[in-house]
Short mmCIF file of C-alpha atoms and ligand atoms in Angstrom, two decimals:
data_model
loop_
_atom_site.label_atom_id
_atom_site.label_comp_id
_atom_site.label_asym_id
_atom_site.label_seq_id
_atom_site.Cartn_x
_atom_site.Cartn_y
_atom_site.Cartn_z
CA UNK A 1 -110.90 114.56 15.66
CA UNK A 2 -114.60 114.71 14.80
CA UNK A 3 -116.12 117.13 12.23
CA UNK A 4 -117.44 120.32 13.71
CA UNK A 5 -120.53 119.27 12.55
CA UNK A 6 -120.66 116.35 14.76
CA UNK A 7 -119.78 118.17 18.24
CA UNK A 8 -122.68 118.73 20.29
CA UNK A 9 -121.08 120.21 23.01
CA UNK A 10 -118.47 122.83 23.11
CA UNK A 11 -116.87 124.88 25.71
CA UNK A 12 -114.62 127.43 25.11
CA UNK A 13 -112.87 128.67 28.20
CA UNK A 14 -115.68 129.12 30.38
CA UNK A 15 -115.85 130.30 33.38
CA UNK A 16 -117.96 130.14 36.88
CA UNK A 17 -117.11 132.52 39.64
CA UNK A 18 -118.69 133.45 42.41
CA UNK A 19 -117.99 136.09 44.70
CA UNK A 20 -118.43 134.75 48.54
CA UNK A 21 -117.49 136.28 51.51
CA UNK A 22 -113.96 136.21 53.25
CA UNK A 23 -115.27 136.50 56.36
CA UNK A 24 -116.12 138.87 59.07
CA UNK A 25 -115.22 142.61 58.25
CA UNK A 26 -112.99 141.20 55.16
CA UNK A 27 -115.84 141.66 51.87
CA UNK A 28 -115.61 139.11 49.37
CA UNK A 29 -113.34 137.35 47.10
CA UNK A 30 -113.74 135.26 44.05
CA UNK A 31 -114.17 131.86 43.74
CA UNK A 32 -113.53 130.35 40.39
CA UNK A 33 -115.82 127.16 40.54
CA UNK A 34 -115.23 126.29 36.77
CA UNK A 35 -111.70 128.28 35.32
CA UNK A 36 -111.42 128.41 31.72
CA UNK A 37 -112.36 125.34 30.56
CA UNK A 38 -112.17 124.62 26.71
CA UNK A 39 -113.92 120.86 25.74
CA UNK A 40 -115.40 119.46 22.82
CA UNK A 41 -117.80 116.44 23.00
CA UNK A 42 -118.78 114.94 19.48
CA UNK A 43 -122.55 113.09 19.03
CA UNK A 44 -122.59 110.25 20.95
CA UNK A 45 -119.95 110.22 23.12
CA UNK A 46 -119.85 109.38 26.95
CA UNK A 47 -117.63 111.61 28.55
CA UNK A 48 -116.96 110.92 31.85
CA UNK A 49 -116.27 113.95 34.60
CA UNK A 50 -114.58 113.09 37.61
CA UNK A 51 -112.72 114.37 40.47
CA UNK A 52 -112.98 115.39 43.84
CA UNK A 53 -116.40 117.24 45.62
CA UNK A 54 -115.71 120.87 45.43
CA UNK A 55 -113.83 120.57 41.98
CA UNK A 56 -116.81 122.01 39.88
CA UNK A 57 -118.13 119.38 38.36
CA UNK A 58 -121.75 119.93 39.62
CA UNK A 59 -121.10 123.94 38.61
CA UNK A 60 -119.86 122.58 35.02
CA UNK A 61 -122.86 120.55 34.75
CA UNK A 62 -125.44 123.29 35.92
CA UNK A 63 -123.69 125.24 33.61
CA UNK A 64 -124.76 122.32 30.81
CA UNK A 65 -128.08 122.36 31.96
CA UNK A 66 -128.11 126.07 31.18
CA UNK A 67 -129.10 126.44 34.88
CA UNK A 68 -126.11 128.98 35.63
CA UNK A 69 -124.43 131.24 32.75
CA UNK A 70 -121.04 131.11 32.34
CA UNK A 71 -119.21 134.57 34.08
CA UNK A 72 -116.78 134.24 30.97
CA UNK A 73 -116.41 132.29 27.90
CA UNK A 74 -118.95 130.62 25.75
CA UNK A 75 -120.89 127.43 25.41
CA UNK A 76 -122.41 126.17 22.47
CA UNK A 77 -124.56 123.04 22.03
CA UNK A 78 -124.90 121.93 18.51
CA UNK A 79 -123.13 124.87 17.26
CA UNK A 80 -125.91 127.37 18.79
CA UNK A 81 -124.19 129.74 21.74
CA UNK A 82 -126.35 129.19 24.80
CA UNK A 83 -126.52 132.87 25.08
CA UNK A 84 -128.13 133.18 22.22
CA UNK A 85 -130.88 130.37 23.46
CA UNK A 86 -134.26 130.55 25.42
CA UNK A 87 -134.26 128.15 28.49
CA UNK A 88 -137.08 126.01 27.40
CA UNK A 89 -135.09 125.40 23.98
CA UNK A 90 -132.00 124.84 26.41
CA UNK A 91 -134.02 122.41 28.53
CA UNK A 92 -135.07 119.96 25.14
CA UNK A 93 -131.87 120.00 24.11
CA UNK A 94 -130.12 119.06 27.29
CA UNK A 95 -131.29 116.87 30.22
CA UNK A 96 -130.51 116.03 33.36
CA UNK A 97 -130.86 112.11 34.95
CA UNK A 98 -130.21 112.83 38.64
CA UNK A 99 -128.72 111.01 41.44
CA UNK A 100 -131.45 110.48 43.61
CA UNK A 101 -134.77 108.86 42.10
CA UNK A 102 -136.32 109.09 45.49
CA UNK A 103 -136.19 112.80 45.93
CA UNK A 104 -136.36 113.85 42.22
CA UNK A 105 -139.38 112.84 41.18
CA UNK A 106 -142.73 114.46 43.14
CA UNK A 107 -144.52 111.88 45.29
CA UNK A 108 -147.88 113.58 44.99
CA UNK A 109 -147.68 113.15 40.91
CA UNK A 110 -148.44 109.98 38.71
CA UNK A 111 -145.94 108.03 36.76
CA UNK A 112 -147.57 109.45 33.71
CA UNK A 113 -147.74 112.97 34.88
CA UNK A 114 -144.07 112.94 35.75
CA UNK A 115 -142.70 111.25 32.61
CA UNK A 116 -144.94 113.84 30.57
CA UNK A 117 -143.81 117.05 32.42
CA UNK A 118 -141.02 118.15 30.57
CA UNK A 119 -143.10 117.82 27.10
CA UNK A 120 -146.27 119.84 28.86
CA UNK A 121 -143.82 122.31 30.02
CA UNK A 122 -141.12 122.54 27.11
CA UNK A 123 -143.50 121.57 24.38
CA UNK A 124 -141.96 119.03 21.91
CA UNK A 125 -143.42 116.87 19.29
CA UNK A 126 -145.91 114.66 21.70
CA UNK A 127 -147.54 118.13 23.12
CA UNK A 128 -150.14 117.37 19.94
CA UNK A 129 -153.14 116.55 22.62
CA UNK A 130 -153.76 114.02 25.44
CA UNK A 131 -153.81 110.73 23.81
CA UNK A 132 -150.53 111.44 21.94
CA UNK A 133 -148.69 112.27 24.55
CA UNK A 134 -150.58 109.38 26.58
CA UNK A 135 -148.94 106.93 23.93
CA UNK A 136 -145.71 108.57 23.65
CA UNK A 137 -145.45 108.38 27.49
CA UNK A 138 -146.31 104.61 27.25
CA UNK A 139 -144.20 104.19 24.38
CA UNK A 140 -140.80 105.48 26.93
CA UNK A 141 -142.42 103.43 29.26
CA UNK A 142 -141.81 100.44 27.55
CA UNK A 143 -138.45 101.71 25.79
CA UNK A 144 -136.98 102.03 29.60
CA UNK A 145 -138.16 98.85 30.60
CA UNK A 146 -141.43 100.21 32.79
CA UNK A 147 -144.73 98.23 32.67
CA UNK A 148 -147.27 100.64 30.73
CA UNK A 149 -150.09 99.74 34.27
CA UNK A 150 -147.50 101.83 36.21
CA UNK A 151 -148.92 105.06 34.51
CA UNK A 152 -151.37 105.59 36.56
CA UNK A 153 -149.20 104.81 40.25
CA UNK A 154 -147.38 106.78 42.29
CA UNK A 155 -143.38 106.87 43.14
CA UNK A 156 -143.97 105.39 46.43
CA UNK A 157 -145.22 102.16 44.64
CA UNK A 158 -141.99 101.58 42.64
CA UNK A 159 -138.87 100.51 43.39
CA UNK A 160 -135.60 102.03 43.57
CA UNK A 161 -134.51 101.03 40.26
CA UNK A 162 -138.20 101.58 38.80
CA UNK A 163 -137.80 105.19 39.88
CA UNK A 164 -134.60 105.39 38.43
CA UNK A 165 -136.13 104.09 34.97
CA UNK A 166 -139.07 106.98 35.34
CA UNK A 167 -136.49 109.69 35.40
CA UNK A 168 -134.41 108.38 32.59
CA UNK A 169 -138.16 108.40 30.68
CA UNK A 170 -138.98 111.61 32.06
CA UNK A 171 -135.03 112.71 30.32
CA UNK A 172 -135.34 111.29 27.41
CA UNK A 173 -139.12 112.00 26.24
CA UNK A 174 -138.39 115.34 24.23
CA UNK A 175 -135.86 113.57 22.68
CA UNK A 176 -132.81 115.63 24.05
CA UNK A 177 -129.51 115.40 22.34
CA UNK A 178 -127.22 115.60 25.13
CA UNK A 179 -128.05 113.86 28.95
CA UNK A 180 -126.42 114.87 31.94
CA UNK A 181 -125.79 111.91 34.04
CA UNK A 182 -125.35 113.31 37.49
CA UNK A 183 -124.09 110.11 40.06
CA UNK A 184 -127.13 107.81 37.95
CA UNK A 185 -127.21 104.88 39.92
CA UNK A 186 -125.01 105.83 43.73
CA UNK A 187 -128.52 106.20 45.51
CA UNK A 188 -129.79 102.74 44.31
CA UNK A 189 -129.18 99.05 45.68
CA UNK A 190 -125.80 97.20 43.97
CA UNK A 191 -127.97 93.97 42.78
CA UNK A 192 -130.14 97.25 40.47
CA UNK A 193 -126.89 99.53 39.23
CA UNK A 194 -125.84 97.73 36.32
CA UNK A 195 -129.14 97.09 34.98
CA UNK A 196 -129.50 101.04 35.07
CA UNK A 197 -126.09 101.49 33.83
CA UNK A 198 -126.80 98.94 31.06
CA UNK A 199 -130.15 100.72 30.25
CA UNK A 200 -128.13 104.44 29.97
CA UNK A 201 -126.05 102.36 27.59
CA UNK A 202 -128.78 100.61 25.30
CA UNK A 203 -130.90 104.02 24.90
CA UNK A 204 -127.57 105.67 23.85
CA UNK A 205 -127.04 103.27 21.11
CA UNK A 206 -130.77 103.44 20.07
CA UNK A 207 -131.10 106.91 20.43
CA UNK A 208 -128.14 108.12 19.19
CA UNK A 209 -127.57 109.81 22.79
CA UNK A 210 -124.48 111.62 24.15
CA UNK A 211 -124.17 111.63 27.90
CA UNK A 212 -122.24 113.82 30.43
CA UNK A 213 -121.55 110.82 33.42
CA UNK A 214 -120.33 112.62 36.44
CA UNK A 215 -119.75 109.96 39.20
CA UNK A 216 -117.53 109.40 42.45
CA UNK A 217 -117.32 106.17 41.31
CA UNK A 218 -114.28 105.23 38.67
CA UNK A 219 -115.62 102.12 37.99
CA UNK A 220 -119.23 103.31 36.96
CA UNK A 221 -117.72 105.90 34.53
CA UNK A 222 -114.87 103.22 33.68
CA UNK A 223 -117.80 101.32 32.42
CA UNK A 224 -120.06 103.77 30.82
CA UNK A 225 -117.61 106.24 29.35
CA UNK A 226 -115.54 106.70 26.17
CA UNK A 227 -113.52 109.26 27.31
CA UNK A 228 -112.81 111.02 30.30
CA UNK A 229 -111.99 113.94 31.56
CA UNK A 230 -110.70 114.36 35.53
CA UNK A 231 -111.37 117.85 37.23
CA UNK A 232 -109.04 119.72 39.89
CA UNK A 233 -109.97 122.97 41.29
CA UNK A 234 -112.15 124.26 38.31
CA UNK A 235 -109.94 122.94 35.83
CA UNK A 236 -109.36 120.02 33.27
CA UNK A 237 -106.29 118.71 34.21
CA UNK A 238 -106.32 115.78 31.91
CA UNK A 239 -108.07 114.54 28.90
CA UNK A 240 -107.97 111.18 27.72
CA UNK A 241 -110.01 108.06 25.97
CA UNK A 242 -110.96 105.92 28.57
CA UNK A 243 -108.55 102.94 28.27
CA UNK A 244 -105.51 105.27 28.15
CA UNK A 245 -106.50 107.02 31.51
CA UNK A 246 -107.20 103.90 33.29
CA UNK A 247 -104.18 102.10 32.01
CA UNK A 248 -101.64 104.62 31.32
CA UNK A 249 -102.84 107.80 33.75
CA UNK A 250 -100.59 111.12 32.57
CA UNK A 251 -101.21 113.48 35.28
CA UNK A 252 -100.35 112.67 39.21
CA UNK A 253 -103.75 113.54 40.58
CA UNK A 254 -104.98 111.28 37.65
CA UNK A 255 -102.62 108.30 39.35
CA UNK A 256 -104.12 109.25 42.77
CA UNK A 257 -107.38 109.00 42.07
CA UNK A 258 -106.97 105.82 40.19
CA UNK A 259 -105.04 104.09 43.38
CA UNK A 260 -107.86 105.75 45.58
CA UNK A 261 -110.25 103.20 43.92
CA UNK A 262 -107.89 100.44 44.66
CA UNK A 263 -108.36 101.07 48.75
CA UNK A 264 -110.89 98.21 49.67
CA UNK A 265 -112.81 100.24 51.58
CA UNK A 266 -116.55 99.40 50.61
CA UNK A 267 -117.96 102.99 52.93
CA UNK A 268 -115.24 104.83 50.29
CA UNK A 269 -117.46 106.13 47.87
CA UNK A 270 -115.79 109.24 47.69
CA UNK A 271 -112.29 109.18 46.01
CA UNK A 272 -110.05 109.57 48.91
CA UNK A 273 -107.08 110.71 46.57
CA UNK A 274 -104.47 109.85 49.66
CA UNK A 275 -102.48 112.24 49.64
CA UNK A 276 -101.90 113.23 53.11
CA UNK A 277 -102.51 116.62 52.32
CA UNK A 278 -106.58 118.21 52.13
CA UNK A 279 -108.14 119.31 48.94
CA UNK A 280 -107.22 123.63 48.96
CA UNK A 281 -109.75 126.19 50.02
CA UNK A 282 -110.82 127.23 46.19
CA UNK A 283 -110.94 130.69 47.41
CA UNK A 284 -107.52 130.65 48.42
CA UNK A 285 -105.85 128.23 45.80
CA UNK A 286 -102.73 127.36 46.12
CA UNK A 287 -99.85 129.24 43.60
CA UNK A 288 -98.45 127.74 40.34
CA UNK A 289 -99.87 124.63 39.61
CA UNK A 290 -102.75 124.48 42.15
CA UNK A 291 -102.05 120.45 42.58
CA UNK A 292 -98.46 121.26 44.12
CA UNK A 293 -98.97 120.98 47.78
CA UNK A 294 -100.21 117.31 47.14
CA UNK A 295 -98.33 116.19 44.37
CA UNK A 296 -95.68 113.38 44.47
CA UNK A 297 -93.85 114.69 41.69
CA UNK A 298 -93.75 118.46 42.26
CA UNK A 299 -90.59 120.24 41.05
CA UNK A 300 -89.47 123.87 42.39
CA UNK A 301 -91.14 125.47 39.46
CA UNK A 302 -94.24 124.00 40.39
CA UNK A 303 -95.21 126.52 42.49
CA UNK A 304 -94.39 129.16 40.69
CA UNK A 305 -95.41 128.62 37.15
CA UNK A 306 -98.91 127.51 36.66
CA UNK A 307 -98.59 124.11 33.49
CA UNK A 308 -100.32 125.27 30.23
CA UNK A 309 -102.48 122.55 28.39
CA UNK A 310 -100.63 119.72 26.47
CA UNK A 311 -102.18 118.44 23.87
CA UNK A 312 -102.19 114.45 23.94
CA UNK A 313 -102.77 111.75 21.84
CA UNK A 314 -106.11 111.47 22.99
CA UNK A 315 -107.01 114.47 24.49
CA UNK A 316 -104.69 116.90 27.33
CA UNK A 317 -102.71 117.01 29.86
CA UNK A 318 -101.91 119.99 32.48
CA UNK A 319 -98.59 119.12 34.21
CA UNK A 320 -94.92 120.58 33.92
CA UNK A 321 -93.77 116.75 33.46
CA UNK A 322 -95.06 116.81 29.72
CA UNK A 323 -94.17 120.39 29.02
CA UNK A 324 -91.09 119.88 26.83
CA UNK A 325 -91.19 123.94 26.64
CA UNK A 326 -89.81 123.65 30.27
CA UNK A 327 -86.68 121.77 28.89
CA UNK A 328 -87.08 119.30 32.11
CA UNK A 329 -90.10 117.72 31.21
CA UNK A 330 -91.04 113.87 29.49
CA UNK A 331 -93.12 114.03 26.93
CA UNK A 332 -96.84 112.16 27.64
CA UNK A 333 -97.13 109.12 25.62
FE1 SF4 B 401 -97.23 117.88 40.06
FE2 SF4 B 401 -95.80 119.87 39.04
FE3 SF4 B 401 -97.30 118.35 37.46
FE4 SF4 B 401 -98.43 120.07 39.15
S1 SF4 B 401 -97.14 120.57 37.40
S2 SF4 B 401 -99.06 117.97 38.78
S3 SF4 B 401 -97.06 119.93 40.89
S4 SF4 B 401 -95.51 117.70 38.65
#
């Protein structure tokens, strides 16, 4: 376990609900996007988030971004509770890459304009006057593998990939400490994802970065991540370095998701976990363990008792099978 001076991140149980309506005549009811989640992620880690659309990932990492406030529990990063922080200090501290290069960056703005934004806006250390931040601009330019003559051109002129590289620049030039990968490279051409991917990798080592990768795709965060942690339903279901969950999976919606990847289906982006059953309403979860209805391995308890969080070798695991408390249960390796 790291030092608690190392963790950048922390969440302790937080919590996203939002109160939608149950239809016609019937007011509203809470949905718990994000459902007391409790994570540590130490300096320079890649933690990998994954799971199913509608599992709050995206609410998790909005939360991150300090773009939503948790409804309960608290979030620090480095130590600091984001309560307790302004949203410009939030916003150097934490940034976002986004999935799509073509609509995230503003067509009627200049490479250099983009890239400097966040310094203009935030402040930060190359705000000192034009030609600084002109150099430190270039300077990310060339650390992200972007010709400095681009500075002057528009998005329309670059590629897919290029565009890609200006928002990683446009992350990473007020020197943030944590980066929210959201899908980085499932809106650009195969022959250009690894070289982003192996980019996102090179800048962490150089920068000392730690990244948040949330991605459909298993194999992207297989590749990037050193841990990862798979979301059901607003919760963490398991924890785990990244060789033990793709080798040695704990949790049965874990195992699904992993043989989901192994359909050859080149249109499946999406995870189809295969289950034959759909993914709940989240305003109506299911009882007990929410993952009962789908689960291969569900036991009568299961939908009665809801699992509590085992810790593991590597991380945790929510599932009755490990719960030796339940006198039934196997114990996770
Ligand atoms: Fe399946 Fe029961 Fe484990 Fe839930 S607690 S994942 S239903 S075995």
């Amino acid at each position: 376990m790291a030092d608690q001076e190392d963790i950048v991140l922390e969440a302790r149980d937080v919590t996203r609900t939002f109160m939608i309506s149950a239809g016609f005549m019937k007011g509203k009811k809470p949905l718990h996007a994000v459902n007391g989640i409790n994570l540590k992620v130490p300096r320079g880690e890649v933690l990998g988030l994954v799971g199913e659309s509608g599992c709050g990932k995206s609410t998790l990492a909005k939360m991150l971004l300090g773009l939503l406030p948790p409804t309960a529990g608290m979030l620090y990063v480095g130590g600091t509770p984001t309560s307790e922080m302004e949203r410009l200090d939030m916003a150097r501290k934490v940034q976002p890459v986004f999935q799509d290069p073509y609509s995230s960056l503003n067509p009627r703005k200049t490479i250099g304009d983009i890239i400097s934004l966040p310094v203009r806006v935030q402040g930060g250390d190359a705000a000192a006057g034009g030609k600084d931040l002109r150099l430190r601009v270039e300077e990310i330019m060339e650390l992200v593998g972007l010709p400095r003559r681009l500075y002057r051109n528009f998005p329309n002129q670059l590629s897919g990939g290029q565009r890609q590289r200006v928002a990683v620049a446009r992350a990473l030039i007020n020197r943030p400490e944590v980066v929210i990968c959201d899908e980085p490279t499932s809106a650009l051409d195969v022959s250009v994802q690894s070289q982003i991917l192996n980019l996102l990798q090179d800048l962490r080592s150089e920068l000392n970065l730690t990244y948040i990768v949330i991605s459909h795709n298993l194999a992207v965060v297989e590749h990037m991540a050193t841990r990862v942690a798979v979301m059901y339903l607003g919760r963490l279901v398991e924890v785990a370095d990244t060789d033990s969950l793709f080798d040695n999976p704990q949790h049965p919606y874990t195992k699904a998701l992993l043989q989901s990847v192994l359909t050859p289906d080149p249109n499946l982006d999406v995870p189809d976990a295969g289950l034959g059953v759909a993914y709940p309403n989240p305003v109506d979860p299911p009882s007990g363990c929410t993952f009962h209805p789908r689960c291969v391995d569900c036991m009568d308890h299961c939908s009665v008792v809801a699992p509590r969080t085992i810790p593991t070798k590597t991380g945790l695991v929510e599932c009755h099978l490990y719960d030796e408390n339940q006198g039934r249960g196997r114990q996770a390796s």
